[in-house]
Amino acid sequence: MNKHSKQFSDDAAIRKTVQGLRQLYIPRPEFNALDARFSSLLEQRRADAADGVAFKARGLMLIGASGSGKTTAVRELIRKYSAEIQTDPGYEICEYIGLQVPSPATMKFVGAATLRALGYPFSGNKQGPAIWDQVKEQLKLRQTIFLGFDEAQDLARFQTDKERQSVVNTLKSLMENSVWPVGLLLSGMPDLKKIVNQDPQLARRVDPIEIGRLHSIRDTGAVLKMVQKYADRAQIAVDSSVQSEAFAMRLMHAADYQFGLLAEIVVLAVSQALFTDGFEAKLCLQHFADVFRDRNGADVWMNVFLADDYGRIDPRRLLDNDGDGEDAVL
Ligand SMILES: Nc1ncnc2c1ncn2[C@@H]1O[C@H](COP(=O)(O)OP(=O)(O)O)[C@@H](O)[C@H]1O
Ligand SMILES: [Mg+2]
């Protein structure tokens, strides 16, 4: 049988295992920081509500390169707290509302998108400030205490200084609103820091948490453990070709040292092993090389898992040619 034919891809048990791999969430140290910050913001908010006072709210920003795992971390955070805060937008009381910043990110557009996320039909002929008044009214009506903006770095893209200031003022006014303050959960790429830090008052209210790059030497052990963890979850064996530090370094390079991308590649490689060899599979270097080839259209000499001098290959360029790097090739 041809090694690359995926004769197990229709097998129900294999499909189910692959689904399970995709849902696996690997905790990171940054997640604990995010969790701790969020927990204290929530506690403070509950205490204020019990005392019948409305203090200014605080927020946080999660910073990281694309593929670092920001969107996933926020989703996991909200899932984790779903017993303590009302997170279902289908209910009238919805304490967390999250949305992706639309493009172009004019204040009018962002306001309209926020209103939509709040389930409020927007007629479209209002000006920015009137829309934001309506947003604030809806936030109070729905009792929303946290508002999440993902891809928040876009709030400053292509904006004039004046527009940027109005973004900053709007964000501040959401947290400082004396009637119904909301805590902001901003997630985005490093440019987000510039927006927040341009205003000292805003910077004081928003705590930064950064998902850093993986480190090619320091993180080898953790990376190998992660490969093992996914293989264990799939109940398949692991070949020595994917247990060495040298392999871990290739894998980190292939993922451009981004944690999320790395997890994604491991999931694809284990899935590839399952689809070609079933539960008898042994995860090996070739599975990773196959994934890299499928994902990036790379020949052997441009394949990070096969080329001798892989350090010269820019995985980001290859990934970006493939779109946003989020499409699974299965
Ligand atoms: N902690 C994690 N455990 C497992 N997979 C993860 C984790 N964080 C991210 N991923 C995976 O990495 C990919 C990119 O993550 P994403 O959250 O979209 O990154 P970002 O929003 O920073 O661009 C997704 O496919 C996601 O499933
Ligand atoms: Mg994202």
mmCIF file of C-alpha atoms and ligand atoms in Angstrom:
data_model
loop_
_atom_site.group_PDB
_atom_site.id
_atom_site.type_symbol
_atom_site.label_atom_id
_atom_site.label_comp_id
_atom_site.label_asym_id
_atom_site.label_seq_id
_atom_site.Cartn_x
_atom_site.Cartn_y
_atom_site.Cartn_z
ATOM 1 C CA MET A 1 0.000 0.000 0.000
ATOM 2 C CA ASN A 2 1.279 3.492 -0.869
ATOM 3 C CA LYS A 3 2.618 5.168 2.262
ATOM 4 C CA HIS A 4 0.800 8.412 1.534
ATOM 5 C CA SER A 5 -2.619 6.995 0.831
ATOM 6 C CA LYS A 6 -4.899 7.848 3.695
ATOM 7 C CA GLN A 7 -6.734 4.570 3.921
ATOM 8 C CA PHE A 8 -7.916 5.249 7.476
ATOM 9 C CA SER A 9 -9.411 8.686 6.871
ATOM 10 C CA ASP A 10 -12.979 7.330 6.742
ATOM 11 C CA ASP A 11 -12.610 5.261 9.870
ATOM 12 C CA ALA A 12 -15.026 6.603 12.502
ATOM 13 C CA ALA A 13 -12.793 5.813 15.481
ATOM 14 C CA ILE A 14 -9.829 7.553 13.823
ATOM 15 C CA ARG A 15 -11.951 10.604 12.968
ATOM 16 C CA LYS A 16 -13.094 10.818 16.564
ATOM 17 C CA THR A 17 -9.532 10.604 17.854
ATOM 18 C CA VAL A 18 -8.449 13.393 15.486
ATOM 19 C CA GLN A 19 -11.321 15.566 16.721
ATOM 20 C CA GLY A 20 -10.147 14.948 20.272
ATOM 21 C CA LEU A 21 -6.605 16.036 19.352
ATOM 22 C CA ARG A 22 -7.857 19.299 17.911
ATOM 23 C CA GLN A 23 -9.770 20.064 21.075
ATOM 24 C CA LEU A 24 -6.873 19.382 23.393
ATOM 25 C CA TYR A 25 -5.814 22.576 25.135
ATOM 26 C CA ILE A 26 -2.223 22.688 26.359
ATOM 27 C CA PRO A 27 -1.820 25.140 29.241
ATOM 28 C CA ARG A 28 0.983 27.677 29.021
ATOM 29 C CA PRO A 29 2.507 29.789 31.805
ATOM 30 C CA GLU A 30 0.930 32.859 30.196
ATOM 31 C CA PHE A 31 -2.458 31.229 30.534
ATOM 32 C CA ASN A 32 -2.022 31.029 34.295
ATOM 33 C CA ALA A 33 -1.192 34.744 34.366
ATOM 34 C CA LEU A 34 -4.246 35.503 32.245
ATOM 35 C CA ASP A 35 -6.418 33.328 34.449
ATOM 36 C CA ALA A 36 -5.132 34.962 37.653
ATOM 37 C CA ARG A 37 -5.673 38.487 36.298
ATOM 38 C CA PHE A 38 -9.136 37.671 35.065
ATOM 39 C CA SER A 39 -10.070 36.015 38.320
ATOM 40 C CA SER A 40 -9.068 39.091 40.313
ATOM 41 C CA LEU A 41 -10.926 41.430 37.937
ATOM 42 C CA LEU A 42 -14.019 39.293 38.359
ATOM 43 C CA GLU A 43 -13.692 39.122 42.132
ATOM 44 C CA GLN A 44 -13.325 42.900 42.345
ATOM 45 C CA ARG A 45 -16.354 43.364 40.155
ATOM 46 C CA ARG A 46 -18.502 41.022 42.229
ATOM 47 C CA ALA A 47 -17.388 42.753 45.434
ATOM 48 C CA ASP A 48 -18.253 46.189 44.001
ATOM 49 C CA ALA A 49 -21.664 44.925 42.925
ATOM 50 C CA ALA A 50 -22.309 43.482 46.401
ATOM 51 C CA ASP A 51 -21.406 46.849 47.921
ATOM 52 C CA GLY A 52 -23.641 48.614 45.421
ATOM 53 C CA VAL A 53 -20.823 50.760 44.087
ATOM 54 C CA ALA A 54 -19.630 51.211 40.521
ATOM 55 C CA PHE A 55 -15.904 51.799 40.513
ATOM 56 C CA LYS A 56 -13.963 52.244 37.335
ATOM 57 C CA ALA A 57 -13.346 48.891 35.692
ATOM 58 C CA ARG A 58 -9.948 47.530 34.792
ATOM 59 C CA GLY A 59 -8.944 45.504 31.772
ATOM 60 C CA LEU A 60 -6.187 43.387 30.358
ATOM 61 C CA MET A 61 -4.423 42.975 27.061
ATOM 62 C CA LEU A 62 -3.047 39.712 25.708
ATOM 63 C CA ILE A 63 -0.217 40.339 23.279
ATOM 64 C CA GLY A 64 1.421 37.890 20.892
ATOM 65 C CA ALA A 65 2.425 37.288 17.287
ATOM 66 C CA SER A 66 -0.054 35.681 14.967
ATOM 67 C CA GLY A 67 -0.243 31.956 15.710
ATOM 68 C CA SER A 68 0.937 32.384 19.291
ATOM 69 C CA GLY A 69 -2.427 31.248 20.662
ATOM 70 C CA LYS A 70 -4.256 34.417 21.758
ATOM 71 C CA THR A 71 -7.695 33.663 20.352
ATOM 72 C CA THR A 72 -7.548 30.120 21.696
ATOM 73 C CA ALA A 73 -6.419 31.304 25.141
ATOM 74 C CA VAL A 74 -9.302 33.771 25.465
ATOM 75 C CA ARG A 75 -11.777 31.131 24.295
ATOM 76 C CA GLU A 76 -10.392 28.693 26.870
ATOM 77 C CA LEU A 77 -10.528 31.356 29.587
ATOM 78 C CA ILE A 78 -14.189 32.112 28.941
ATOM 79 C CA ARG A 79 -14.999 28.407 28.756
ATOM 80 C CA LYS A 80 -13.281 27.896 32.094
ATOM 81 C CA TYR A 81 -15.346 30.642 33.726
ATOM 82 C CA SER A 82 -18.642 29.722 32.129
ATOM 83 C CA ALA A 83 -19.961 28.410 35.449
ATOM 84 C CA GLU A 84 -19.193 31.704 37.204
ATOM 85 C CA ILE A 85 -20.216 34.225 34.592
ATOM 86 C CA GLN A 86 -23.098 34.121 32.182
ATOM 87 C CA THR A 87 -21.451 33.757 28.752
ATOM 88 C CA ASP A 88 -24.283 32.604 26.500
ATOM 89 C CA PRO A 89 -25.288 35.506 24.212
ATOM 90 C CA GLY A 90 -28.652 33.775 23.758
ATOM 91 C CA TYR A 91 -29.671 34.891 27.248
ATOM 92 C CA GLU A 92 -30.727 38.385 28.189
ATOM 93 C CA ILE A 93 -28.058 38.633 30.841
ATOM 94 C CA CYS A 94 -24.731 38.104 29.154
ATOM 95 C CA GLU A 95 -21.734 39.040 31.235
ATOM 96 C CA TYR A 96 -19.130 38.438 28.556
ATOM 97 C CA ILE A 97 -19.393 39.559 24.940
ATOM 98 C CA GLY A 98 -16.503 38.991 22.576
ATOM 99 C CA LEU A 99 -15.973 40.037 18.985
ATOM 100 C CA GLN A 100 -13.284 40.474 16.400
ATOM 101 C CA VAL A 101 -12.450 44.066 15.518
ATOM 102 C CA PRO A 102 -13.879 44.641 12.024
ATOM 103 C CA SER A 103 -11.997 46.149 9.140
ATOM 104 C CA PRO A 104 -11.803 49.040 8.515
ATOM 105 C CA ALA A 105 -11.733 49.749 12.224
ATOM 106 C CA THR A 106 -13.338 53.168 12.247
ATOM 107 C CA MET A 107 -15.093 53.998 15.498
ATOM 108 C CA LYS A 108 -18.410 53.857 13.712
ATOM 109 C CA PHE A 109 -17.709 50.369 12.321
ATOM 110 C CA VAL A 110 -16.396 49.018 15.601
ATOM 111 C CA GLY A 111 -19.388 50.470 17.448
ATOM 112 C CA ALA A 112 -21.811 48.906 14.986
ATOM 113 C CA ALA A 113 -20.042 45.518 15.234
ATOM 114 C CA THR A 114 -20.189 45.711 19.035
ATOM 115 C CA LEU A 115 -23.898 46.484 18.908
ATOM 116 C CA ARG A 116 -24.431 43.492 16.633
ATOM 117 C CA ALA A 117 -22.469 41.259 18.997
ATOM 118 C CA LEU A 118 -24.791 42.509 21.729
ATOM 119 C CA GLY A 119 -27.672 41.269 19.617
ATOM 120 C CA TYR A 120 -28.957 44.740 18.879
ATOM 121 C CA PRO A 121 -30.181 45.350 15.338
ATOM 122 C CA PHE A 122 -28.370 48.393 14.058
ATOM 123 C CA SER A 123 -30.011 50.693 11.538
ATOM 124 C CA GLY A 124 -26.814 52.265 10.246
ATOM 125 C CA ASN A 125 -27.578 55.966 9.920
ATOM 126 C CA LYS A 126 -26.188 57.099 13.260
ATOM 127 C CA GLN A 127 -22.861 58.806 13.820
ATOM 128 C CA GLY A 128 -20.043 57.262 15.861
ATOM 129 C CA PRO A 129 -20.716 58.911 19.238
ATOM 130 C CA ALA A 130 -24.443 58.083 19.103
ATOM 131 C CA ILE A 131 -23.633 54.452 18.294
ATOM 132 C CA TRP A 132 -21.296 54.228 21.261
ATOM 133 C CA ASP A 133 -23.962 55.719 23.536
ATOM 134 C CA GLN A 134 -26.204 52.934 22.380
ATOM 135 C CA VAL A 135 -23.449 50.364 22.966
ATOM 136 C CA LYS A 136 -23.128 51.570 26.553
ATOM 137 C CA GLU A 137 -26.855 51.384 27.056
ATOM 138 C CA GLN A 138 -26.947 47.813 25.742
ATOM 139 C CA LEU A 139 -23.966 46.787 27.858
ATOM 140 C CA LYS A 140 -25.887 47.925 30.922
ATOM 141 C CA LEU A 141 -29.130 46.277 29.825
ATOM 142 C CA ARG A 142 -27.385 42.955 29.173
ATOM 143 C CA GLN A 143 -25.343 43.412 32.372
ATOM 144 C CA THR A 144 -22.154 42.807 30.431
ATOM 145 C CA ILE A 145 -19.121 43.165 32.682
ATOM 146 C CA PHE A 146 -16.427 42.071 30.215
ATOM 147 C CA LEU A 147 -16.077 43.085 26.601
ATOM 148 C CA GLY A 148 -13.520 41.238 24.474
ATOM 149 C CA PHE A 149 -11.964 42.736 21.350
ATOM 150 C CA ASP A 150 -9.818 40.292 19.379
ATOM 151 C CA GLU A 151 -7.342 41.519 16.744
ATOM 152 C CA ALA A 152 -7.416 44.774 18.696
ATOM 153 C CA GLN A 153 -4.190 46.004 17.069
ATOM 154 C CA ASP A 154 -6.407 46.809 14.064
ATOM 155 C CA LEU A 155 -8.006 49.599 16.095
ATOM 156 C CA ALA A 156 -4.996 51.731 15.205
ATOM 157 C CA ARG A 157 -4.325 50.617 11.645
ATOM 158 C CA PHE A 158 -4.551 53.250 8.935
ATOM 159 C CA GLN A 159 -5.804 55.799 11.462
ATOM 160 C CA THR A 160 -4.816 59.417 11.809
ATOM 161 C CA ASP A 161 -3.578 60.651 15.196
ATOM 162 C CA LYS A 162 -6.949 62.216 15.815
ATOM 163 C CA GLU A 163 -8.792 58.984 15.090
ATOM 164 C CA ARG A 164 -6.382 57.047 17.268
ATOM 165 C CA GLN A 165 -7.101 59.413 20.117
ATOM 166 C CA SER A 166 -10.804 58.867 19.668
ATOM 167 C CA VAL A 167 -10.240 55.079 19.840
ATOM 168 C CA VAL A 168 -8.347 55.533 23.085
ATOM 169 C CA ASN A 169 -11.026 57.830 24.500
ATOM 170 C CA THR A 170 -13.755 55.374 23.607
ATOM 171 C CA LEU A 171 -11.940 52.485 25.279
ATOM 172 C CA LYS A 172 -11.377 54.602 28.386
ATOM 173 C CA SER A 173 -14.978 55.742 28.492
ATOM 174 C CA LEU A 174 -16.172 52.129 28.482
ATOM 175 C CA MET A 175 -14.119 51.351 31.580
ATOM 176 C CA GLU A 176 -14.660 54.679 33.333
ATOM 177 C CA ASN A 177 -18.365 54.884 32.711
ATOM 178 C CA SER A 178 -19.901 55.816 36.049
ATOM 179 C CA VAL A 179 -23.230 54.147 35.269
ATOM 180 C CA TRP A 180 -22.012 50.796 33.978
ATOM 181 C CA PRO A 181 -18.243 50.291 33.659
ATOM 182 C CA VAL A 182 -17.023 47.304 31.611
ATOM 183 C CA GLY A 183 -13.675 45.541 31.805
ATOM 184 C CA LEU A 184 -11.887 45.245 28.492
ATOM 185 C CA LEU A 185 -10.221 42.054 27.332
ATOM 186 C CA LEU A 186 -8.053 43.173 24.441
ATOM 187 C CA SER A 187 -6.107 40.597 22.447
ATOM 188 C CA GLY A 188 -3.869 41.339 19.537
ATOM 189 C CA MET A 189 -0.477 41.634 17.954
ATOM 190 C CA PRO A 190 2.321 43.733 19.492
ATOM 191 C CA ASP A 191 1.102 47.005 17.914
ATOM 192 C CA LEU A 192 -1.748 46.874 20.415
ATOM 193 C CA LYS A 193 0.732 47.861 23.122
ATOM 194 C CA LYS A 194 1.411 51.113 21.272
ATOM 195 C CA ILE A 195 -2.267 52.060 21.267
ATOM 196 C CA VAL A 196 -2.719 51.370 24.946
ATOM 197 C CA ASN A 197 0.565 52.927 26.023
ATOM 198 C CA GLN A 198 -0.029 56.122 24.095
ATOM 199 C CA ASP A 199 -2.361 57.180 26.881
ATOM 200 C CA PRO A 200 -1.047 56.873 30.461
ATOM 201 C CA GLN A 201 -4.539 56.750 31.939
ATOM 202 C CA LEU A 202 -5.513 53.872 29.675
ATOM 203 C CA ALA A 203 -2.190 52.084 30.258
ATOM 204 C CA ARG A 204 -2.774 52.257 34.021
ATOM 205 C CA ARG A 205 -6.123 50.511 33.676
ATOM 206 C CA VAL A 206 -5.002 47.710 31.338
ATOM 207 C CA ASP A 207 -2.580 45.021 32.525
ATOM 208 C CA PRO A 208 -0.396 43.498 29.805
ATOM 209 C CA ILE A 209 0.244 39.764 29.410
ATOM 210 C CA GLU A 210 2.520 38.636 26.634
ATOM 211 C CA ILE A 211 2.732 35.255 24.881
ATOM 212 C CA GLY A 212 6.406 35.152 24.008
ATOM 213 C CA ARG A 213 8.256 33.260 21.318
ATOM 214 C CA LEU A 214 9.506 29.772 22.046
ATOM 215 C CA HIS A 215 13.194 29.545 22.780
ATOM 216 C CA SER A 216 15.134 27.081 20.633
ATOM 217 C CA ILE A 217 17.226 25.748 23.513
ATOM 218 C CA ARG A 218 15.261 26.425 26.681
ATOM 219 C CA ASP A 219 11.998 24.990 25.350
ATOM 220 C CA THR A 220 13.216 21.743 23.727
ATOM 221 C CA GLY A 221 12.166 19.613 26.703
ATOM 222 C CA ALA A 222 8.667 21.089 26.841
ATOM 223 C CA VAL A 223 8.242 20.684 23.074
ATOM 224 C CA LEU A 224 9.204 17.002 23.174
ATOM 225 C CA LYS A 225 6.798 16.432 26.063
ATOM 226 C CA MET A 226 4.051 18.040 24.043
ATOM 227 C CA VAL A 227 4.701 15.741 21.050
ATOM 228 C CA GLN A 228 4.547 12.798 23.445
ATOM 229 C CA LYS A 229 1.330 14.090 24.981
ATOM 230 C CA TYR A 230 -0.463 14.281 21.641
ATOM 231 C CA ALA A 231 0.834 10.822 20.639
ATOM 232 C CA ASP A 232 -0.359 9.412 23.972
ATOM 233 C CA ARG A 233 -3.736 10.977 23.449
ATOM 234 C CA ALA A 234 -3.945 9.274 20.045
ATOM 235 C CA GLN A 235 -2.580 6.073 21.595
ATOM 236 C CA ILE A 236 0.146 5.703 19.000
ATOM 237 C CA ALA A 237 3.852 4.989 19.420
ATOM 238 C CA VAL A 238 6.622 7.547 18.964
ATOM 239 C CA ASP A 239 9.745 6.909 16.885
ATOM 240 C CA SER A 240 13.149 8.068 18.139
ATOM 241 C CA SER A 241 13.397 10.401 15.110
ATOM 242 C CA VAL A 242 10.940 12.733 16.872
ATOM 243 C CA GLN A 243 12.403 12.462 20.366
ATOM 244 C CA SER A 244 15.682 14.297 19.920
ATOM 245 C CA GLU A 245 16.523 17.865 20.805
ATOM 246 C CA ALA A 246 17.568 18.404 17.199
ATOM 247 C CA PHE A 247 14.038 17.478 16.111
ATOM 248 C CA ALA A 248 12.469 19.794 18.695
ATOM 249 C CA MET A 249 14.542 22.642 17.273
ATOM 250 C CA ARG A 250 13.375 21.903 13.724
ATOM 251 C CA LEU A 251 9.787 21.778 14.924
ATOM 252 C CA MET A 252 10.087 25.137 16.671
ATOM 253 C CA HIS A 253 11.604 26.651 13.554
ATOM 254 C CA ALA A 254 8.806 25.224 11.387
ATOM 255 C CA ALA A 255 6.305 26.939 13.712
ATOM 256 C CA ASP A 256 8.247 30.215 13.622
ATOM 257 C CA TYR A 257 8.686 29.763 17.403
ATOM 258 C CA GLN A 258 4.966 30.320 17.995
ATOM 259 C CA PHE A 259 3.334 28.028 20.493
ATOM 260 C CA GLY A 260 -0.063 27.774 18.784
ATOM 261 C CA LEU A 261 1.402 27.046 15.371
ATOM 262 C CA LEU A 262 3.592 24.389 16.916
ATOM 263 C CA ALA A 263 0.591 22.688 18.534
ATOM 264 C CA GLU A 264 -1.207 22.867 15.218
ATOM 265 C CA ILE A 265 1.666 21.176 13.342
ATOM 266 C CA VAL A 266 1.866 18.396 15.952
ATOM 267 C CA VAL A 267 -1.899 17.799 15.670
ATOM 268 C CA LEU A 268 -1.599 17.593 11.876
ATOM 269 C CA ALA A 269 1.401 15.236 12.054
ATOM 270 C CA VAL A 270 -0.309 12.871 14.505
ATOM 271 C CA SER A 271 -3.462 13.000 12.362
ATOM 272 C CA GLN A 272 -1.374 12.209 9.282
ATOM 273 C CA ALA A 273 0.084 9.183 11.089
ATOM 274 C CA LEU A 274 -3.389 8.001 12.099
ATOM 275 C CA PHE A 275 -4.869 8.498 8.648
ATOM 276 C CA THR A 276 -2.068 6.574 6.901
ATOM 277 C CA ASP A 277 -1.372 3.776 9.397
ATOM 278 C CA GLY A 278 -4.315 3.729 11.831
ATOM 279 C CA PHE A 279 -3.735 2.999 15.502
ATOM 280 C CA GLU A 280 -0.727 0.855 14.546
ATOM 281 C CA ALA A 281 1.066 4.048 13.491
ATOM 282 C CA LYS A 282 4.411 5.123 14.868
ATOM 283 C CA LEU A 283 4.835 8.895 14.785
ATOM 284 C CA CYS A 284 8.053 9.719 12.919
ATOM 285 C CA LEU A 285 9.884 12.547 11.182
ATOM 286 C CA GLN A 286 8.318 11.740 7.812
ATOM 287 C CA HIS A 287 4.837 12.574 9.136
ATOM 288 C CA PHE A 288 6.025 16.052 10.072
ATOM 289 C CA ALA A 289 7.784 16.453 6.730
ATOM 290 C CA ASP A 290 4.556 15.437 4.937
ATOM 291 C CA VAL A 291 2.553 18.007 6.890
ATOM 292 C CA PHE A 292 5.079 20.722 6.119
ATOM 293 C CA ARG A 293 5.015 19.812 2.423
ATOM 294 C CA ASP A 294 1.197 19.766 2.256
ATOM 295 C CA ARG A 295 0.868 23.003 4.187
ATOM 296 C CA ASN A 296 3.583 24.998 2.481
ATOM 297 C CA GLY A 297 3.986 23.341 -0.885
ATOM 298 C CA ALA A 298 7.677 23.018 -0.062
ATOM 299 C CA ASP A 299 10.129 20.776 -1.933
ATOM 300 C CA VAL A 300 12.563 18.683 0.087
ATOM 301 C CA TRP A 301 15.305 21.328 0.043
ATOM 302 C CA MET A 302 12.833 23.888 1.424
ATOM 303 C CA ASN A 303 11.343 21.509 3.977
ATOM 304 C CA VAL A 304 12.332 22.472 7.526
ATOM 305 C CA PHE A 305 12.070 18.832 8.624
ATOM 306 C CA LEU A 306 14.325 17.498 5.860
ATOM 307 C CA ALA A 307 16.776 20.191 4.722
ATOM 308 C CA ASP A 308 20.249 20.133 6.307
ATOM 309 C CA ASP A 309 20.553 23.887 6.641
ATOM 310 C CA TYR A 310 16.945 24.529 7.631
ATOM 311 C CA GLY A 311 17.846 27.725 9.511
ATOM 312 C CA ARG A 312 17.883 29.649 6.225
ATOM 313 C CA ILE A 313 14.234 28.754 5.478
ATOM 314 C CA ASP A 314 11.755 31.415 6.505
ATOM 315 C CA PRO A 315 8.712 29.397 7.649
ATOM 316 C CA ARG A 316 6.589 32.505 8.011
ATOM 317 C CA ARG A 317 6.937 33.351 4.351
ATOM 318 C CA LEU A 318 5.929 29.855 3.415
ATOM 319 C CA LEU A 319 3.061 29.876 5.901
ATOM 320 C CA ASP A 320 1.818 33.228 4.709
ATOM 321 C CA ASN A 321 1.763 32.032 1.105
ATOM 322 C CA ASP A 322 -0.678 29.472 2.364
ATOM 323 C CA GLY A 323 -3.177 32.123 3.500
ATOM 324 C CA ASP A 324 -3.559 32.996 7.173
ATOM 325 C CA GLY A 325 -1.873 29.850 8.403
ATOM 326 C CA GLU A 326 -5.007 28.687 10.149
ATOM 327 C CA ASP A 327 -6.301 26.236 7.566
ATOM 328 C CA ALA A 328 -5.798 22.659 8.499
ATOM 329 C CA VAL A 329 -4.781 20.504 5.551
ATOM 330 C CA LEU A 330 -6.694 17.329 6.192
HETATM 331 N N1 LIG B 1 -2.772 26.149 24.246
HETATM 332 C C1 LIG B 1 -3.004 25.522 23.085
HETATM 333 N N2 LIG B 1 -3.121 24.177 23.034
HETATM 334 C C2 LIG B 1 -3.338 23.562 21.858
HETATM 335 N N3 LIG B 1 -3.456 24.203 20.676
HETATM 336 C C3 LIG B 1 -3.353 25.532 20.669
HETATM 337 C C4 LIG B 1 -3.123 26.269 21.862
HETATM 338 N N4 LIG B 1 -3.044 27.594 21.553
HETATM 339 C C5 LIG B 1 -3.233 27.671 20.217
HETATM 340 N N5 LIG B 1 -3.422 26.456 19.680
HETATM 341 C C6 LIG B 1 -3.649 26.186 18.249
HETATM 342 O O1 LIG B 1 -2.822 27.065 17.514
HETATM 343 C C7 LIG B 1 -3.502 27.631 16.407
HETATM 344 C C8 LIG B 1 -3.373 29.148 16.415
HETATM 345 O O2 LIG B 1 -3.907 29.671 17.606
HETATM 346 P P1 LIG B 1 -4.705 31.050 17.676
HETATM 347 O O3 LIG B 1 -5.321 31.115 19.024
HETATM 348 O O4 LIG B 1 -5.592 31.183 16.505
HETATM 349 O O5 LIG B 1 -3.498 32.093 17.568
HETATM 350 P P2 LIG B 1 -3.574 33.689 17.463
HETATM 351 O O6 LIG B 1 -4.957 34.121 17.828
HETATM 352 O O7 LIG B 1 -2.537 34.173 18.434
HETATM 353 O O8 LIG B 1 -3.200 34.016 16.046
HETATM 354 C C9 LIG B 1 -4.941 27.150 16.500
HETATM 355 O O9 LIG B 1 -5.105 26.143 15.539
HETATM 356 C C10 LIG B 1 -5.071 26.540 17.878
HETATM 357 O O10 LIG B 1 -5.869 25.395 17.846
HETATM 358 MG MG MG B 2 -6.318 35.161 16.745
#
